[in-house]
mmCIF file with all atom_site columns, C-alpha atoms in Angstrom:
data_model
loop_
_atom_site.group_PDB
_atom_site.id
_atom_site.type_symbol
_atom_site.label_atom_id
_atom_site.label_alt_id
_atom_site.label_comp_id
_atom_site.label_asym_id
_atom_site.label_entity_id
_atom_site.label_seq_id
_atom_site.pdbx_PDB_ins_code
_atom_site.Cartn_x
_atom_site.Cartn_y
_atom_site.Cartn_z
_atom_site.occupancy
_atom_site.B_iso_or_equiv
_atom_site.pdbx_formal_charge
_atom_site.auth_seq_id
_atom_site.auth_comp_id
_atom_site.auth_asym_id
_atom_site.auth_atom_id
_atom_site.pdbx_PDB_model_num
ATOM 1   C CA . MET J 1 1   ? 41.414 62.386  -1.738  1.00 55.00 ? 1   MET J CA 1
ATOM 2   C CA . LYS J 1 2   ? 43.229 59.336  -2.391  1.00 60.00 ? 2   LYS J CA 1
ATOM 3   C CA . LYS J 1 3   ? 41.294 56.060  -2.488  1.00 65.00 ? 3   LYS J CA 1
ATOM 4   C CA . VAL J 1 4   ? 43.000 53.233  -0.785  1.00 61.00 ? 4   VAL J CA 1
ATOM 5   C CA . MET J 1 5   ? 42.629 49.952  -2.624  1.00 64.00 ? 5   MET J CA 1
ATOM 6   C CA . LYS J 1 6   ? 42.257 47.008  -0.326  1.00 68.00 ? 6   LYS J CA 1
ATOM 7   C CA . LYS J 1 7   ? 44.109 43.842  -1.167  1.00 73.00 ? 7   LYS J CA 1
ATOM 8   C CA . ARG J 1 8   ? 41.748 41.170  -2.214  1.00 70.00 ? 8   ARG J CA 1
ATOM 9   C CA . THR J 1 9   ? 41.994 38.011  -0.090  1.00 79.00 ? 9   THR J CA 1
ATOM 10  C CA . GLY J 1 10  ? 40.130 34.780  -0.787  1.00 83.00 ? 10  GLY J CA 1
ATOM 11  C CA . PHE J 1 11  ? 37.982 33.634  -3.679  1.00 86.00 ? 11  PHE J CA 1
ATOM 12  C CA . THR J 1 12  ? 34.764 35.064  -5.026  1.00 90.00 ? 12  THR J CA 1
ATOM 13  C CA . LEU J 1 13  ? 31.538 33.108  -4.887  1.00 91.00 ? 13  LEU J CA 1
ATOM 14  C CA . VAL J 1 14  ? 31.590 32.557  -8.667  1.00 92.00 ? 14  VAL J CA 1
ATOM 15  C CA . GLU J 1 15  ? 35.092 31.073  -8.545  1.00 92.00 ? 15  GLU J CA 1
ATOM 16  C CA . LEU J 1 16  ? 34.088 28.687  -5.761  1.00 93.00 ? 16  LEU J CA 1
ATOM 17  C CA . LEU J 1 17  ? 30.967 27.572  -7.640  1.00 95.00 ? 17  LEU J CA 1
ATOM 18  C CA . ILE J 1 18  ? 32.983 26.876  -10.789 1.00 95.00 ? 18  ILE J CA 1
ATOM 19  C CA . VAL J 1 19  ? 35.424 24.690  -8.842  1.00 95.00 ? 19  VAL J CA 1
ATOM 20  C CA . ILE J 1 20  ? 32.564 22.785  -7.175  1.00 96.00 ? 20  ILE J CA 1
ATOM 21  C CA . ILE J 1 21  ? 30.908 22.155  -10.555 1.00 96.00 ? 21  ILE J CA 1
ATOM 22  C CA . ILE J 1 22  ? 34.165 20.863  -12.067 1.00 96.00 ? 22  ILE J CA 1
ATOM 23  C CA . ILE J 1 23  ? 34.724 18.523  -9.110  1.00 95.00 ? 23  ILE J CA 1
ATOM 24  C CA . GLY J 1 24  ? 31.142 17.232  -9.479  1.00 94.00 ? 24  GLY J CA 1
ATOM 25  C CA . ILE J 1 25  ? 31.643 16.486  -13.180 1.00 93.00 ? 25  ILE J CA 1
ATOM 26  C CA . LEU J 1 26  ? 34.892 14.621  -12.495 1.00 92.00 ? 26  LEU J CA 1
ATOM 27  C CA . ALA J 1 27  ? 33.305 12.614  -9.659  1.00 91.00 ? 27  ALA J CA 1
ATOM 28  C CA . GLY J 1 28  ? 30.385 11.627  -11.893 1.00 88.00 ? 28  GLY J CA 1
ATOM 29  C CA . ALA J 1 29  ? 32.751 10.432  -14.607 1.00 86.00 ? 29  ALA J CA 1
ATOM 30  C CA . MET J 1 30  ? 34.687 8.363   -12.068 1.00 85.00 ? 30  MET J CA 1
ATOM 31  C CA . LEU J 1 31  ? 31.496 6.649   -10.871 1.00 83.00 ? 31  LEU J CA 1
ATOM 32  C CA . LEU J 1 32  ? 30.622 5.617   -14.430 1.00 78.00 ? 32  LEU J CA 1
ATOM 33  C CA . VAL J 1 33  ? 34.079 4.156   -14.997 1.00 76.00 ? 33  VAL J CA 1
ATOM 34  C CA . ALA J 1 34  ? 34.093 2.384   -11.613 1.00 74.00 ? 34  ALA J CA 1
ATOM 35  C CA . GLY J 1 35  ? 30.674 0.811   -12.274 1.00 70.00 ? 35  GLY J CA 1
ATOM 36  C CA . SER J 1 36  ? 31.833 -0.610  -15.591 1.00 74.00 ? 36  SER J CA 1
ATOM 37  C CA . GLY J 1 37  ? 34.968 -2.013  -13.962 1.00 80.00 ? 37  GLY J CA 1
ATOM 38  C CA . THR J 1 38  ? 32.903 -3.703  -11.275 1.00 84.00 ? 38  THR J CA 1
ATOM 39  C CA . ASP J 1 39  ? 30.706 -5.405  -13.889 1.00 86.00 ? 39  ASP J CA 1
ATOM 40  C CA . LYS J 1 40  ? 33.752 -6.675  -15.783 1.00 88.00 ? 40  LYS J CA 1
ATOM 41  C CA . ALA J 1 41  ? 35.287 -7.990  -12.551 1.00 90.00 ? 41  ALA J CA 1
ATOM 42  C CA . GLU J 1 42  ? 32.067 -9.845  -11.681 1.00 90.00 ? 42  GLU J CA 1
ATOM 43  C CA . ALA J 1 43  ? 31.877 -11.351 -15.183 1.00 90.00 ? 43  ALA J CA 1
ATOM 44  C CA . THR J 1 44  ? 35.522 -12.448 -14.933 1.00 91.00 ? 44  THR J CA 1
ATOM 45  C CA . LYS J 1 45  ? 34.818 -14.065 -11.562 1.00 91.00 ? 45  LYS J CA 1
ATOM 46  C CA . ILE J 1 46  ? 31.875 -15.999 -13.024 1.00 91.00 ? 46  ILE J CA 1
ATOM 47  C CA . VAL J 1 47  ? 33.983 -17.291 -15.944 1.00 91.00 ? 47  VAL J CA 1
ATOM 48  C CA . SER J 1 48  ? 36.787 -18.261 -13.553 1.00 92.00 ? 48  SER J CA 1
ATOM 49  C CA . ASN J 1 49  ? 34.359 -20.143 -11.294 1.00 91.00 ? 49  ASN J CA 1
ATOM 50  C CA . LEU J 1 50  ? 32.907 -21.977 -14.307 1.00 91.00 ? 50  LEU J CA 1
ATOM 51  C CA . ARG J 1 51  ? 36.406 -23.029 -15.389 1.00 92.00 ? 51  ARG J CA 1
ATOM 52  C CA . SER J 1 52  ? 37.157 -24.331 -11.887 1.00 91.00 ? 52  SER J CA 1
ATOM 53  C CA . MET J 1 53  ? 33.897 -26.277 -11.909 1.00 91.00 ? 53  MET J CA 1
ATOM 54  C CA . LYS J 1 54  ? 34.680 -27.661 -15.363 1.00 92.00 ? 54  LYS J CA 1
ATOM 55  C CA . ALA J 1 55  ? 38.067 -28.934 -14.168 1.00 92.00 ? 55  ALA J CA 1
ATOM 56  C CA . ALA J 1 56  ? 36.480 -30.465 -11.057 1.00 91.00 ? 56  ALA J CA 1
ATOM 57  C CA . THR J 1 57  ? 33.778 -32.103 -13.186 1.00 90.00 ? 57  THR J CA 1
ATOM 58  C CA . LEU J 1 58  ? 36.380 -33.651 -15.488 1.00 90.00 ? 58  LEU J CA 1
ATOM 59  C CA . LEU J 1 59  ? 38.314 -35.010 -12.488 1.00 91.00 ? 59  LEU J CA 1
ATOM 60  C CA . TYR J 1 60  ? 35.069 -36.378 -11.028 1.00 90.00 ? 60  TYR J CA 1
ATOM 61  C CA . TYR J 1 61  ? 34.298 -38.116 -14.336 1.00 89.00 ? 61  TYR J CA 1
ATOM 62  C CA . ALA J 1 62  ? 37.845 -39.478 -14.703 1.00 88.00 ? 62  ALA J CA 1
ATOM 63  C CA . ASP J 1 63  ? 37.711 -41.030 -11.221 1.00 88.00 ? 63  ASP J CA 1
ATOM 64  C CA . ARG J 1 64  ? 34.456 -42.844 -12.007 1.00 83.00 ? 64  ARG J CA 1
ATOM 65  C CA . ALA J 1 65  ? 34.690 -43.678 -15.726 1.00 82.00 ? 65  ALA J CA 1
ATOM 66  C CA . GLY J 1 66  ? 37.040 -46.649 -15.307 1.00 76.00 ? 66  GLY J CA 1
ATOM 67  C CA . SER J 1 67  ? 34.358 -48.841 -13.737 1.00 71.00 ? 67  SER J CA 1
ATOM 68  C CA . GLY J 1 68  ? 32.529 -49.276 -17.047 1.00 72.00 ? 68  GLY J CA 1
ATOM 69  C CA . ALA J 1 69  ? 29.217 -48.087 -15.613 1.00 73.00 ? 69  ALA J CA 1
ATOM 70  C CA . VAL J 1 70  ? 27.478 -44.936 -16.756 1.00 79.00 ? 70  VAL J CA 1
ATOM 71  C CA . VAL J 1 71  ? 28.730 -42.008 -14.698 1.00 82.00 ? 71  VAL J CA 1
ATOM 72  C CA . ALA J 1 72  ? 25.925 -39.983 -13.156 1.00 83.00 ? 72  ALA J CA 1
ATOM 73  C CA . VAL J 1 73  ? 25.992 -36.203 -13.262 1.00 84.00 ? 73  VAL J CA 1
ATOM 74  C CA . PRO J 1 74  ? 27.488 -34.866 -10.013 1.00 85.00 ? 74  PRO J CA 1
ATOM 75  C CA . THR J 1 75  ? 24.870 -33.690 -7.541  1.00 82.00 ? 75  THR J CA 1
ATOM 76  C CA . VAL J 1 76  ? 24.957 -30.137 -6.274  1.00 81.00 ? 76  VAL J CA 1
ATOM 77  C CA . THR J 1 77  ? 22.828 -29.015 -3.316  1.00 78.00 ? 77  THR J CA 1
ATOM 78  C CA . ASP J 1 78  ? 22.729 -25.870 -1.201  1.00 76.00 ? 78  ASP J CA 1
ATOM 79  C CA . THR J 1 79  ? 25.064 -27.406 1.376   1.00 78.00 ? 79  THR J CA 1
ATOM 80  C CA . SER J 1 80  ? 27.292 -29.897 -0.456  1.00 81.00 ? 80  SER J CA 1
ATOM 81  C CA . SER J 1 81  ? 28.380 -31.174 -3.828  1.00 84.00 ? 81  SER J CA 1
ATOM 82  C CA . ASP J 1 82  ? 30.032 -34.232 -5.335  1.00 86.00 ? 82  ASP J CA 1
ATOM 83  C CA . LEU J 1 83  ? 32.606 -31.789 -6.728  1.00 88.00 ? 83  LEU J CA 1
ATOM 84  C CA . ASP J 1 84  ? 33.730 -30.447 -3.334  1.00 88.00 ? 84  ASP J CA 1
ATOM 85  C CA . PRO J 1 85  ? 36.683 -32.888 -2.991  1.00 90.00 ? 85  PRO J CA 1
ATOM 86  C CA . TYR J 1 86  ? 38.021 -31.637 -6.332  1.00 89.00 ? 86  TYR J CA 1
ATOM 87  C CA . MET J 1 87  ? 37.814 -27.927 -5.544  1.00 88.00 ? 87  MET J CA 1
ATOM 88  C CA . ASP J 1 88  ? 39.754 -25.677 -3.197  1.00 88.00 ? 88  ASP J CA 1
ATOM 89  C CA . ARG J 1 89  ? 36.526 -24.333 -1.674  1.00 86.00 ? 89  ARG J CA 1
ATOM 90  C CA . LYS J 1 90  ? 33.007 -25.671 -1.358  1.00 86.00 ? 90  LYS J CA 1
ATOM 91  C CA . LEU J 1 91  ? 30.784 -25.103 -4.343  1.00 82.00 ? 91  LEU J CA 1
ATOM 92  C CA . SER J 1 92  ? 27.959 -23.951 -2.060  1.00 80.00 ? 92  SER J CA 1
ATOM 93  C CA . ASP J 1 93  ? 30.196 -21.066 -0.892  1.00 84.00 ? 93  ASP J CA 1
ATOM 94  C CA . MET J 1 94  ? 30.754 -19.867 -4.457  1.00 83.00 ? 94  MET J CA 1
ATOM 95  C CA . GLY J 1 95  ? 27.173 -19.003 -5.313  1.00 79.00 ? 95  GLY J CA 1
ATOM 96  C CA . ASP J 1 96  ? 24.233 -20.418 -7.237  1.00 85.00 ? 96  ASP J CA 1
ATOM 97  C CA . TYR J 1 97  ? 26.078 -22.848 -9.544  1.00 86.00 ? 97  TYR J CA 1
ATOM 98  C CA . GLU J 1 98  ? 24.908 -26.187 -10.941 1.00 85.00 ? 98  GLU J CA 1
ATOM 99  C CA . VAL J 1 99  ? 25.913 -29.119 -13.146 1.00 86.00 ? 99  VAL J CA 1
ATOM 100 C CA . VAL J 1 100 ? 23.315 -30.232 -15.695 1.00 83.00 ? 100 VAL J CA 1
ATOM 101 C CA . LYS J 1 101 ? 23.116 -32.903 -18.381 1.00 81.00 ? 101 LYS J CA 1
ATOM 102 C CA . GLY J 1 102 ? 22.273 -31.976 -21.952 1.00 75.00 ? 102 GLY J CA 1
ATOM 103 C CA . VAL J 1 103 ? 18.658 -32.594 -22.963 1.00 70.00 ? 103 VAL J CA 1
ATOM 104 C CA . ILE J 1 104 ? 19.410 -34.460 -26.191 1.00 69.00 ? 104 ILE J CA 1
ATOM 105 C CA . THR J 1 105 ? 23.035 -35.496 -25.734 1.00 70.00 ? 105 THR J CA 1
ATOM 106 C CA . SER J 1 106 ? 24.956 -36.870 -22.787 1.00 77.00 ? 106 SER J CA 1
ATOM 107 C CA . GLU J 1 107 ? 27.101 -33.744 -22.526 1.00 82.00 ? 107 GLU J CA 1
ATOM 108 C CA . TRP J 1 108 ? 27.499 -32.099 -19.129 1.00 85.00 ? 108 TRP J CA 1
ATOM 109 C CA . TYR J 1 109 ? 27.327 -28.362 -18.573 1.00 85.00 ? 109 TYR J CA 1
ATOM 110 C CA . VAL J 1 110 ? 28.451 -26.333 -15.565 1.00 88.00 ? 110 VAL J CA 1
ATOM 111 C CA . GLY J 1 111 ? 26.535 -23.148 -15.036 1.00 87.00 ? 111 GLY J CA 1
ATOM 112 C CA . LEU J 1 112 ? 25.390 -20.220 -12.999 1.00 87.00 ? 112 LEU J CA 1
ATOM 113 C CA . LYS J 1 113 ? 21.624 -20.333 -12.468 1.00 83.00 ? 113 LYS J CA 1
ATOM 114 C CA . LYS J 1 114 ? 19.525 -17.532 -13.898 1.00 78.00 ? 114 LYS J CA 1
ATOM 115 C CA . ALA J 1 115 ? 18.512 -16.198 -10.468 1.00 79.00 ? 115 ALA J CA 1
ATOM 116 C CA . ALA J 1 116 ? 22.133 -15.173 -9.852  1.00 81.00 ? 116 ALA J CA 1
ATOM 117 C CA . LEU J 1 117 ? 22.067 -12.838 -12.882 1.00 81.00 ? 117 LEU J CA 1
ATOM 118 C CA . THR J 1 118 ? 18.766 -11.116 -12.118 1.00 81.00 ? 118 THR J CA 1
ATOM 119 C CA . GLY J 1 119 ? 19.240 -7.355  -11.937 1.00 82.00 ? 119 GLY J CA 1
ATOM 120 C CA . LYS J 1 120 ? 22.823 -7.506  -13.196 1.00 84.00 ? 120 LYS J CA 1
ATOM 121 C CA . SER J 1 121 ? 22.456 -6.192  -16.740 1.00 83.00 ? 121 SER J CA 1
ATOM 122 C CA . GLY J 1 122 ? 26.010 -4.780  -16.770 1.00 84.00 ? 122 GLY J CA 1
ATOM 123 C CA . VAL J 1 123 ? 27.467 -8.179  -15.876 1.00 86.00 ? 123 VAL J CA 1
ATOM 124 C CA . VAL J 1 124 ? 25.285 -9.861  -18.517 1.00 85.00 ? 124 VAL J CA 1
ATOM 125 C CA . THR J 1 125 ? 26.567 -7.374  -21.113 1.00 85.00 ? 125 THR J CA 1
ATOM 126 C CA . LYS J 1 126 ? 30.180 -8.194  -20.226 1.00 86.00 ? 126 LYS J CA 1
ATOM 127 C CA . LEU J 1 127 ? 29.446 -11.950 -20.374 1.00 87.00 ? 127 LEU J CA 1
ATOM 128 C CA . ASN J 1 128 ? 27.936 -11.523 -23.846 1.00 85.00 ? 128 ASN J CA 1
ATOM 129 C CA . GLU J 1 129 ? 31.091 -9.695  -24.973 1.00 86.00 ? 129 GLU J CA 1
ATOM 130 C CA . VAL J 1 130 ? 33.309 -12.677 -24.071 1.00 86.00 ? 130 VAL J CA 1
ATOM 131 C CA . LYS J 1 131 ? 30.935 -15.612 -24.573 1.00 84.00 ? 131 LYS J CA 1
ATOM 132 C CA . LYS J 1 132 ? 32.305 -16.820 -27.925 1.00 83.00 ? 132 LYS J CA 1
ATOM 133 C CA . GLN J 1 133 ? 35.946 -16.820 -26.846 1.00 86.00 ? 133 GLN J CA 1
ATOM 134 C CA . GLN J 1 134 ? 35.154 -18.336 -23.429 1.00 86.00 ? 134 GLN J CA 1
ATOM 135 C CA . GLY J 1 135 ? 32.709 -20.953 -24.749 1.00 85.00 ? 135 GLY J CA 1
ATOM 136 C CA . LEU J 1 136 ? 29.693 -19.683 -22.794 1.00 86.00 ? 136 LEU J CA 1
ATOM 137 C CA . PHE J 1 137 ? 26.065 -20.538 -23.553 1.00 81.00 ? 137 PHE J CA 1
ATOM 138 C CA . ASP J 1 138 ? 22.682 -19.469 -22.312 1.00 77.00 ? 138 ASP J CA 1
ATOM 139 C CA . ALA J 1 139 ? 20.287 -22.115 -20.995 1.00 67.00 ? 139 ALA J CA 1
ATOM 140 C CA . ASN J 1 140 ? 18.486 -22.485 -24.335 1.00 63.00 ? 140 ASN J CA 1
ATOM 141 C CA . ASP J 1 141 ? 21.492 -22.646 -26.644 1.00 64.00 ? 141 ASP J CA 1
ATOM 142 C CA . SER J 1 142 ? 24.324 -25.092 -27.240 1.00 58.00 ? 142 SER J CA 1
ATOM 143 C CA . THR J 1 143 ? 25.815 -23.215 -30.195 1.00 58.00 ? 143 THR J CA 1
ATOM 144 C CA . SER J 1 144 ? 26.728 -19.958 -28.439 1.00 51.00 ? 144 SER J CA 1
ATOM 145 C CA . THR J 1 145 ? 24.579 -17.925 -30.843 1.00 51.00 ? 145 THR J CA 1
ATOM 146 C CA . ASN J 1 146 ? 21.830 -16.735 -28.503 1.00 54.00 ? 146 ASN J CA 1
ATOM 147 C CA . ALA J 1 147 ? 22.515 -13.775 -26.242 1.00 55.00 ? 147 ALA J CA 1
ATOM 148 C CA . ILE J 1 148 ? 22.901 -14.450 -22.534 1.00 59.00 ? 148 ILE J CA 1
ATOM 149 C CA . THR J 1 149 ? 20.113 -12.659 -20.653 1.00 58.00 ? 149 THR J CA 1
ATOM 150 C CA . GLU J 1 150 ? 19.225 -11.963 -17.051 1.00 55.00 ? 150 GLU J CA 1
ATOM 151 C CA . THR J 1 151 ? 16.649 -14.763 -17.243 1.00 55.00 ? 151 THR J CA 1
ATOM 152 C CA . SER J 1 152 ? 18.710 -17.454 -19.003 1.00 71.00 ? 152 SER J CA 1
ATOM 153 C CA . GLY J 1 153 ? 21.700 -18.208 -16.808 1.00 80.00 ? 153 GLY J CA 1
ATOM 154 C CA . VAL J 1 154 ? 25.171 -18.820 -18.205 1.00 84.00 ? 154 VAL J CA 1
ATOM 155 C CA . TYR J 1 155 ? 26.724 -22.233 -18.903 1.00 86.00 ? 155 TYR J CA 1
ATOM 156 C CA . MET J 1 156 ? 29.976 -23.799 -20.096 1.00 87.00 ? 156 MET J CA 1
ATOM 157 C CA . LYS J 1 157 ? 30.334 -27.256 -21.633 1.00 86.00 ? 157 LYS J CA 1
ATOM 158 C CA . ALA J 1 158 ? 32.199 -29.529 -19.238 1.00 84.00 ? 158 ALA J CA 1
ATOM 159 C CA . ARG J 1 159 ? 32.166 -32.891 -20.984 1.00 79.00 ? 159 ARG J CA 1
#
């Protein structure tokens, strides 16, 4: 008797499982890369917003410094800001930003309040990577030596 060999059609269960495992590994790697990219994008947005605020603060100061009087730090509330006329969008729409005066000196700092960084350790890591070259400080440091943390906020010298 002659055995008739049937043509094999389709994939075996083992082959299908191997393909599914490989796809799962690749998808997991993509999620790790995408998460890191998101943190870097958020950190870049924060630095860009601080630069815009710095420029607006300098314009605000320049408009008021000619009078000879001491120029007060611009006020920033949840709904409006003295800097709004100098920016392309309202500061209150950008997030939890503020303008503060130095404790010892009369320098002004623009910053993102610490509450906005809570739970964003990846963003904080990216901010720490670029803080020296971007001139960023934490709330307790004016020399850019302390690490920015989730509880410190991030600031840039404006004036």
